CSV table of C-alpha atoms and ligand atoms in Angstrom, one decimal:
chain,number,residue,atom,x,y,z
A,1,MET,CA,15.3,17.0,-8.5
A,2,LYS,CA,15.9,15.7,-5.0
A,3,ILE,CA,12.7,14.1,-3.6
A,4,LEU,CA,12.3,13.2,0.1
A,5,ILE,CA,9.9,10.4,1.0
A,6,THR,CA,9.1,10.2,4.7
A,7,GLY,CA,7.8,6.8,5.9
A,8,VAL,CA,9.8,5.2,3.1
A,9,ALA,CA,9.9,1.8,4.9
A,10,GLY,CA,6.1,1.8,4.9
A,11,PHE,CA,3.8,0.3,2.3
A,12,ILE,CA,3.0,3.4,0.1
A,13,GLY,CA,6.4,5.1,0.7
A,14,PHE,CA,8.3,2.1,-0.4
A,15,SER,CA,6.1,1.5,-3.4
A,16,LEU,CA,6.3,5.1,-4.5
A,17,ALA,CA,10.1,5.1,-4.1
A,18,ILE,CA,10.4,2.0,-6.3
A,19,GLN,CA,8.2,3.7,-9.0
A,20,LEU,CA,10.2,7.0,-8.9
A,21,LEU,CA,13.6,5.2,-8.9
A,22,LYS,CA,12.5,3.4,-12.1
A,23,LYS,CA,12.2,6.9,-13.6
A,24,LYS,CA,15.7,7.8,-12.5
A,25,HIS,CA,14.8,10.3,-9.8
A,26,LYS,CA,17.2,10.8,-6.8
A,27,ILE,CA,15.3,9.6,-3.8
A,28,TYR,CA,16.0,10.4,-0.1
A,29,GLY,CA,14.1,8.2,2.2
A,30,ILE,CA,13.6,8.5,6.0
A,31,ASP,CA,11.8,6.3,8.5
A,32,ASN,CA,12.1,5.5,12.2
A,33,PHE,CA,11.1,1.8,11.8
A,34,ASP,CA,8.2,2.3,14.1
A,35,LYS,CA,7.0,-0.9,15.8
A,36,TYR,CA,3.3,-0.6,15.0
A,37,TYR,CA,3.7,-3.6,12.7
A,38,SER,CA,6.5,-6.0,11.7
A,39,VAL,CA,9.8,-4.2,11.6
A,40,SER,CA,11.3,-7.1,9.6
A,41,LEU,CA,8.8,-6.3,6.8
A,42,LYS,CA,9.9,-2.7,6.9
A,43,LYS,CA,13.6,-3.6,6.8
A,44,ARG,CA,13.0,-6.0,3.9
A,45,ARG,CA,11.5,-3.1,2.0
A,46,VAL,CA,14.4,-0.7,2.8
A,47,ASN,CA,17.0,-3.4,1.9
A,48,LEU,CA,15.5,-3.7,-1.5
A,49,LEU,CA,15.6,0.1,-2.0
A,50,ASN,CA,19.2,0.2,-0.8
A,51,LYS,CA,20.2,-1.8,-3.9
A,52,ASN,CA,19.6,1.2,-6.0
A,53,LYS,CA,22.4,3.7,-6.1
A,54,LYS,CA,20.0,6.6,-6.5
A,55,PHE,CA,18.4,5.8,-3.2
A,56,ASN,CA,19.7,7.3,0.1
A,57,PHE,CA,18.2,6.1,3.4
A,58,SER,CA,18.4,7.7,6.8
A,59,LYS,CA,16.9,6.3,10.0
A,60,LEU,CA,15.2,9.4,11.2
A,61,ASP,CA,12.2,10.3,13.3
A,62,ILE,CA,10.1,13.3,12.0
A,63,ASN,CA,9.4,14.1,15.7
A,64,ASN,CA,13.2,14.7,16.3
A,65,LYS,CA,13.3,18.4,15.3
A,66,LYS,CA,17.1,18.8,15.7
A,67,LYS,CA,18.1,15.8,13.6
A,68,LEU,CA,15.4,16.7,11.0
A,69,ASN,CA,16.9,20.2,10.8
A,70,ASN,CA,20.4,18.8,10.3
A,71,PHE,CA,19.1,16.4,7.6
A,72,PHE,CA,17.5,19.2,5.6
A,73,LYS,CA,20.6,21.4,5.9
A,74,LYS,CA,22.8,18.7,4.4
A,75,LYS,CA,20.6,17.2,1.8
A,76,LYS,CA,19.1,20.2,0.0
A,77,ILE,CA,15.7,18.7,-0.8
A,78,ASP,CA,13.4,20.1,-3.5
A,79,ILE,CA,10.2,18.1,-2.9
A,80,ILE,CA,8.8,16.6,0.3
A,81,ILE,CA,6.4,13.7,0.1
A,82,ASN,CA,5.2,13.0,3.7
A,83,LEU,CA,3.9,9.5,4.1
A,84,ALA,CA,5.3,9.0,7.6
A,85,ALA,CA,2.3,8.6,10.0
A,86,GLN,CA,0.6,6.6,12.6
A,87,ALA,CA,-1.9,4.8,10.3
A,88,GLY,CA,-4.9,2.7,11.1
A,89,VAL,CA,-8.3,3.7,12.4
A,90,ARG,CA,-8.8,1.0,15.1
A,91,TYR,CA,-5.5,1.6,16.9
A,92,SER,CA,-6.6,5.2,17.3
A,93,LEU,CA,-8.9,4.1,20.1
A,94,ILE,CA,-6.1,2.4,21.8
A,95,ASN,CA,-3.3,5.0,21.5
A,96,PRO,CA,-4.8,8.3,20.5
A,97,THR,CA,-1.9,10.5,21.6
A,98,LYS,CA,0.4,8.9,19.1
A,99,TYR,CA,-1.7,10.2,16.3
A,100,ILE,CA,-1.3,13.7,17.6
A,101,ASP,CA,2.5,13.3,18.1
A,102,VAL,CA,3.4,11.8,14.7
A,103,ASN,CA,0.6,13.0,12.4
A,104,ILE,CA,0.3,16.6,13.8
A,105,LEU,CA,3.6,17.5,15.6
A,106,GLY,CA,5.7,15.5,13.1
A,107,PHE,CA,3.9,17.1,10.2
A,108,LEU,CA,4.5,20.6,11.7
A,109,ASN,CA,8.2,19.9,12.0
A,110,LEU,CA,8.3,19.1,8.2
A,111,VAL,CA,6.2,22.2,7.4
A,112,GLU,CA,8.8,24.3,9.4
A,113,GLU,CA,11.6,22.7,7.3
A,114,ALA,CA,9.7,23.4,4.1
A,115,LYS,CA,9.5,27.1,5.1
A,116,ILE,CA,13.2,27.4,6.0
A,117,ASN,CA,14.4,25.5,3.0
A,118,LYS,CA,12.0,27.0,0.4
A,119,ILE,CA,10.7,23.6,-0.6
A,120,LYS,CA,9.1,23.6,-4.1
A,121,LYS,CA,6.3,21.2,-3.4
A,122,PHE,CA,5.0,19.5,-0.3
A,123,ILE,CA,2.8,16.5,-1.0
A,124,TYR,CA,1.3,14.8,2.0
A,125,ALA,CA,-1.0,11.8,2.8
A,126,SER,CA,-4.5,12.5,4.0
A,127,SER,CA,-7.1,9.8,4.0
A,128,SER,CA,-10.6,8.8,2.9
A,129,SER,CA,-11.4,8.7,6.6
A,130,VAL,CA,-11.8,12.5,6.6
A,131,TYR,CA,-15.3,12.1,5.0
A,132,GLY,CA,-16.7,10.0,7.9
A,133,GLU,CA,-20.1,8.5,7.4
A,134,ASN,CA,-21.3,10.4,4.3
A,135,LYS,CA,-23.6,8.7,1.8
A,136,ASN,CA,-23.2,11.1,-1.1
A,137,PHE,CA,-21.5,8.5,-3.2
A,138,PRO,CA,-19.2,8.8,-5.1
A,139,LEU,CA,-17.6,11.3,-2.6
A,140,LYS,CA,-16.1,14.3,-4.2
A,141,GLU,CA,-13.2,16.3,-2.7
A,142,ASN,CA,-15.5,19.3,-1.9
A,143,GLU,CA,-17.8,17.3,0.4
A,144,LYS,CA,-18.1,18.4,4.0
A,145,LEU,CA,-15.7,16.5,6.2
A,146,ASN,CA,-16.9,14.6,9.2
A,147,PRO,CA,-14.1,12.6,10.9
A,148,LYS,CA,-15.2,9.8,13.2
A,149,ASN,CA,-12.0,8.9,15.0
A,150,ILE,CA,-8.7,10.6,16.1
A,151,TYR,CA,-6.9,9.3,13.0
A,152,ALA,CA,-9.4,11.0,10.7
A,153,VAL,CA,-9.2,14.2,12.9
A,154,SER,CA,-5.4,14.2,12.5
A,155,LYS,CA,-5.7,14.0,8.7
A,156,LYS,CA,-8.3,16.7,8.5
A,157,LEU,CA,-6.1,18.9,10.6
A,158,ASN,CA,-3.2,18.2,8.2
A,159,GLU,CA,-5.3,19.6,5.4
A,160,GLU,CA,-6.2,22.7,7.4
A,161,ILE,CA,-2.6,23.3,8.4
A,162,ALA,CA,-1.6,22.9,4.7
A,163,GLU,CA,-4.3,25.3,3.5
A,164,MET,CA,-3.2,27.9,6.0
A,165,HIS,CA,0.5,27.7,5.3
A,166,GLN,CA,0.0,27.8,1.6
A,167,LYS,CA,-1.6,31.2,2.1
A,168,ILE,CA,0.9,32.5,4.6
A,169,ASP,CA,4.2,31.0,3.5
A,170,LYS,CA,3.4,30.2,-0.2
A,171,ILE,CA,4.4,26.6,0.2
A,172,ASN,CA,2.8,24.5,-2.6
A,173,PHE,CA,0.9,21.8,-0.8
A,174,VAL,CA,-1.0,18.8,-2.3
A,175,GLY,CA,-3.0,16.5,-0.1
A,176,LEU,CA,-3.7,12.9,-1.1
A,177,ARG,CA,-6.9,11.2,0.3
A,178,PHE,CA,-5.9,7.5,-0.1
A,179,PHE,CA,-8.8,5.0,-0.2
A,180,THR,CA,-7.9,1.4,1.0
A,181,ILE,CA,-4.7,0.9,-0.9
A,182,PHE,CA,-3.8,-2.8,-1.5
A,183,GLY,CA,-1.2,-4.8,-3.3
A,184,GLU,CA,2.2,-6.3,-3.0
A,185,TRP,CA,4.1,-5.2,0.1
A,186,GLY,CA,0.8,-4.2,1.7
A,187,ARG,CA,0.2,-3.4,5.3
A,188,PRO,CA,-0.3,-6.4,7.6
A,189,ASP,CA,-2.8,-4.7,9.8
A,190,MET,CA,-5.2,-4.3,6.9
A,191,PHE,CA,-8.1,-6.6,5.7
A,192,MET,CA,-6.3,-8.3,2.8
A,193,MET,CA,-3.1,-9.2,4.4
A,194,LYS,CA,-5.0,-10.4,7.5
A,195,LEU,CA,-7.2,-12.6,5.3
A,196,PHE,CA,-4.1,-14.1,3.5
A,197,LYS,CA,-2.5,-14.7,6.9
A,198,ALA,CA,-5.5,-16.5,8.3
A,199,HIS,CA,-5.6,-18.8,5.3
A,200,MET,CA,-1.8,-19.6,5.4
A,201,THR,CA,-1.7,-20.1,9.2
A,202,LYS,CA,-5.1,-21.8,9.4
A,203,LYS,CA,-6.4,-19.3,12.0
A,204,ILE,CA,-9.8,-17.8,12.2
A,205,PHE,CA,-10.5,-14.7,10.1
A,206,TYR,CA,-12.8,-12.2,11.9
A,207,ILE,CA,-15.1,-10.3,9.5
A,208,ASN,CA,-16.1,-7.0,10.9
A,209,ASN,CA,-19.6,-5.5,10.7
A,210,PHE,CA,-21.0,-9.0,9.8
A,211,GLY,CA,-19.5,-8.6,6.3
A,212,ASN,CA,-21.4,-5.5,5.4
A,213,HIS,CA,-18.4,-3.2,4.9
A,214,GLU,CA,-17.7,-1.9,1.4
A,215,ARG,CA,-14.3,-0.5,0.5
A,216,ASP,CA,-13.1,1.4,-2.6
A,217,PHE,CA,-10.0,-0.8,-2.9
A,218,THR,CA,-7.3,0.9,-4.9
A,219,TYR,CA,-4.3,-0.9,-6.3
A,220,ILE,CA,-0.9,0.4,-5.1
A,221,GLY,CA,0.4,0.5,-8.7
A,222,ASP,CA,-2.4,2.8,-9.7
A,223,ALA,CA,-1.9,5.0,-6.5
A,224,VAL,CA,1.8,5.5,-7.1
A,225,LYS,CA,1.2,6.4,-10.8
A,226,ALA,CA,-1.3,9.0,-9.7
A,227,VAL,CA,1.2,10.5,-7.2
A,228,GLU,CA,3.9,10.5,-9.9
A,229,LYS,CA,1.6,12.6,-12.2
A,230,ILE,CA,0.9,14.9,-9.3
A,231,ILE,CA,4.6,15.4,-8.6
A,232,LYS,CA,5.0,16.7,-12.2
A,233,LYS,CA,2.0,18.9,-12.3
A,234,ARG,CA,2.0,22.6,-11.3
A,235,PHE,CA,-0.9,23.9,-9.1
A,236,ASN,CA,-1.8,27.4,-8.2
A,237,LYS,CA,-3.3,26.7,-4.8
A,238,HIS,CA,-3.5,24.0,-2.2
A,239,GLU,CA,-5.2,21.0,-3.9
A,240,VAL,CA,-6.6,17.8,-2.4
A,241,PHE,CA,-7.2,14.7,-4.5
A,242,ASN,CA,-9.0,11.4,-3.9
A,243,ILE,CA,-6.7,8.5,-4.8
A,244,CYS,CA,-9.4,5.9,-5.4
A,245,SER,CA,-10.7,3.5,-8.0
A,246,ASN,CA,-14.3,4.6,-7.8
A,247,ASN,CA,-15.3,0.9,-7.4
A,248,PRO,CA,-16.6,-0.1,-3.9
A,249,ILE,CA,-16.5,-3.8,-3.2
A,250,ASN,CA,-18.2,-5.7,-0.4
A,251,ILE,CA,-15.7,-7.3,2.1
A,252,TYR,CA,-17.8,-10.5,2.5
A,253,ASP,CA,-17.9,-11.0,-1.3
A,254,VAL,CA,-14.1,-10.9,-1.3
A,255,VAL,CA,-13.8,-13.5,1.4
A,256,ARG,CA,-16.4,-15.8,-0.3
A,257,ASN,CA,-14.5,-15.5,-3.6
A,258,PHE,CA,-11.2,-16.3,-2.0
A,259,ASN,CA,-12.7,-19.1,0.1
A,260,LYS,CA,-13.8,-21.1,-3.1
A,261,ALA,CA,-10.2,-22.2,-3.8
A,262,HIS,CA,-8.4,-21.1,-0.6
A,263,LYS,CA,-10.2,-22.3,2.5
A,264,VAL,CA,-10.4,-19.9,5.4
A,265,LYS,CA,-12.2,-20.3,8.6
A,266,PHE,CA,-14.1,-17.1,9.3
A,267,LYS,CA,-16.4,-15.6,11.9
A,268,LEU,CA,-18.8,-12.7,11.5
A,269,ILE,CA,-18.5,-10.1,14.2
A,270,GLU,CA,-20.1,-6.7,15.0
A,271,MET,CA,-18.9,-3.4,13.7
A,272,HIS,CA,-15.9,-1.8,15.2
A,273,LYS,CA,-16.6,1.7,16.8
A,274,ALA,CA,-13.9,3.4,14.8
A,275,ASP,CA,-14.9,2.0,11.4
A,276,ILE,CA,-16.8,3.6,8.5
A,277,MET,CA,-19.6,1.5,6.8
A,278,LYS,CA,-18.6,2.3,3.2
A,279,THR,CA,-16.0,4.2,1.3
A,280,HIS,CA,-16.5,5.2,-2.3
A,281,GLY,CA,-14.7,8.1,-3.8
A,282,SER,CA,-14.9,10.0,-7.1
A,283,ASN,CA,-11.7,10.2,-9.1
A,284,LYS,CA,-13.1,12.8,-11.6
A,285,LYS,CA,-11.0,15.6,-10.2
A,286,LEU,CA,-7.8,13.9,-11.1
A,287,THR,CA,-9.2,13.3,-14.6
A,288,ASN,CA,-10.3,17.0,-14.8
A,289,TYR,CA,-6.8,18.1,-14.1
A,290,GLY,CA,-5.4,15.8,-16.9
A,291,LEU,CA,-4.1,13.3,-14.4
A,292,GLY,CA,-6.6,10.4,-15.1
A,293,LEU,CA,-5.5,6.8,-15.0
A,294,ASN,CA,-6.8,3.4,-16.3
A,295,TYR,CA,-7.6,1.6,-13.0
A,296,SER,CA,-6.7,-2.0,-12.5
A,297,GLU,CA,-9.2,-4.8,-12.3
A,298,PHE,CA,-9.7,-5.7,-8.6
A,299,TYR,CA,-9.7,-9.5,-8.6
A,300,LYS,CA,-6.7,-9.7,-11.0
A,301,LYS,CA,-4.6,-7.6,-8.6
A,302,PHE,CA,-6.1,-9.3,-5.5
A,303,TYR,CA,-4.9,-12.8,-6.6
A,304,GLN,CA,-1.6,-11.4,-7.9
A,305,THR,CA,-1.0,-10.0,-4.4
A,306,PHE,CA,-1.9,-13.4,-2.9
A,307,GLU,CA,0.7,-15.1,-5.1
A,308,TRP,CA,3.3,-12.5,-4.0
A,309,TYR,CA,2.3,-13.0,-0.4
A,310,LYS,CA,2.8,-16.8,-0.6
A,311,LYS,CA,6.0,-16.7,-2.6
A,312,ASN,CA,7.7,-14.3,-0.2
A,313,LYS,CA,6.3,-16.1,2.9
A,314,ILE,CA,5.1,-12.8,4.4
A,315,TYR,CA,3.0,-14.7,7.0
A,316,LYS,CA,6.3,-15.7,8.7
A,317,LEU,CA,7.4,-12.1,9.3
B,401,LIG,N1,-2.6,2.3,3.1
B,401,LIG,C1,-3.8,2.9,3.0
B,401,LIG,O1,-4.8,2.3,2.5
B,401,LIG,C2,-3.9,4.3,3.4
B,401,LIG,C3,-5.2,4.9,3.3
B,401,LIG,C4,-5.4,6.2,3.7
B,401,LIG,C5,-4.3,7.0,4.1
B,401,LIG,N2,-3.1,6.4,4.2
B,401,LIG,C6,-2.0,7.2,4.7
B,401,LIG,O2,-0.9,7.1,3.8
B,401,LIG,C7,0.4,7.2,4.5
B,401,LIG,C8,1.2,6.0,4.3
B,401,LIG,O3,0.4,4.8,4.7
B,401,LIG,P1,1.0,3.3,4.6
B,401,LIG,O4,-0.2,2.5,4.4
B,401,LIG,O5,2.2,3.3,3.8
B,401,LIG,O6,1.4,3.2,6.2
B,401,LIG,P2,2.7,2.5,6.8
B,401,LIG,O7,2.4,2.4,8.3
B,401,LIG,O8,3.0,1.3,6.1
B,401,LIG,O9,3.8,3.6,6.6
B,401,LIG,C9,4.1,4.6,7.4
B,401,LIG,C10,5.6,4.6,7.7
B,401,LIG,O10,5.9,5.8,8.5
B,401,LIG,C11,6.9,5.4,9.5
B,401,LIG,N3,6.8,6.3,10.6
B,401,LIG,C12,5.9,6.3,11.6
B,401,LIG,N4,6.2,7.3,12.5
B,401,LIG,C13,7.3,7.9,12.1
B,401,LIG,C14,8.1,8.9,12.6
B,401,LIG,N5,7.8,9.5,13.7
B,401,LIG,N6,9.2,9.3,11.9
B,401,LIG,C15,9.5,8.7,10.7
B,401,LIG,N7,8.8,7.6,10.2
B,401,LIG,C16,7.7,7.3,10.9
B,401,LIG,C17,6.5,4.0,9.9
B,401,LIG,O11,7.7,3.3,10.4
B,401,LIG,C18,6.1,3.4,8.5
B,401,LIG,O12,7.1,2.7,7.9
B,401,LIG,C19,0.0,7.4,6.0
B,401,LIG,O13,-0.1,8.8,6.2
B,401,LIG,C20,-1.4,6.8,6.0
B,401,LIG,O14,-2.2,7.4,7.1
B,401,LIG,C21,-2.9,5.1,3.9
């Protein structure tokens, strides 16, 4: 089975590739090394993957229709896992058009290739952001969606495009609504890596929304195991799953816990316009489909991630 992971130099793409390579799958990875965050970090990830003979990397932009078409002609892919995207909710207020270019037009280019090449399964990243400010916790997949920023709009549209193409072209789509994924090789623009960096470089850490945010932190190891199970399972229609631990944690509590042994100067600031107050998803649907997991304990993985961060001197990248 030839599996394509787009955005393979990214946090989740890289981690999923590592997991699938352990299981001896043949993995094709593409990424354009976008400059949104440290390209050195992305290159470190790909260099690690390149050590495995079953991994094949191509520097490729999903917005480049012609090159993408040639790639598919040559590689004869069976499954697409689309994790290439412009991520991040706050940056969507600064550069909204990029979200449309990559997350919508890039996605459509892949859908086109899936049609031409009769792809068996098309798994794609959505996001917990599609729910917006909804207090019906824990949020189930059938809740009404209410996106609050362009990033969330782009993910909701991905789901709608998938739903439509499943019906018209019989492509088997599965959407993954990731909830604040964290862990080794995590994204430097997200809360945890920013906290570690502030500690290591003795800079001020700004806590948004005066510390009142709650996030359903989900360990990367658990997230990739869920995706692995989804790859193996057959579905009769377009399905969307929350990838979450069903365990919301207050951001300020995390900072205070960390600060006991690892001093960090912090400042409370007001809520960012693009942010959501609280995320908390239900992971019952996965369990109901026989895809349940034992989720990791948050603080164990939090400190494990910090040890990895220090050891690999990620703050220098
Ligand atoms: N990490 C999370 O907590 C989280 C939460 C919700 C949703 N998601 C979604 O999951 C997916 C993966 O997220 P991530 O955290 O790994 O992000 P990431 O930014 O680390 O990875 C995305 C990768 O896509 C690549 N990319 C961007 N534009 C591209 C293009 N035009 N062509 C080819 N490659 C391109 C980037 O270079 C990057 O390596 C994204 O769709 C993201 O929106 C992530």
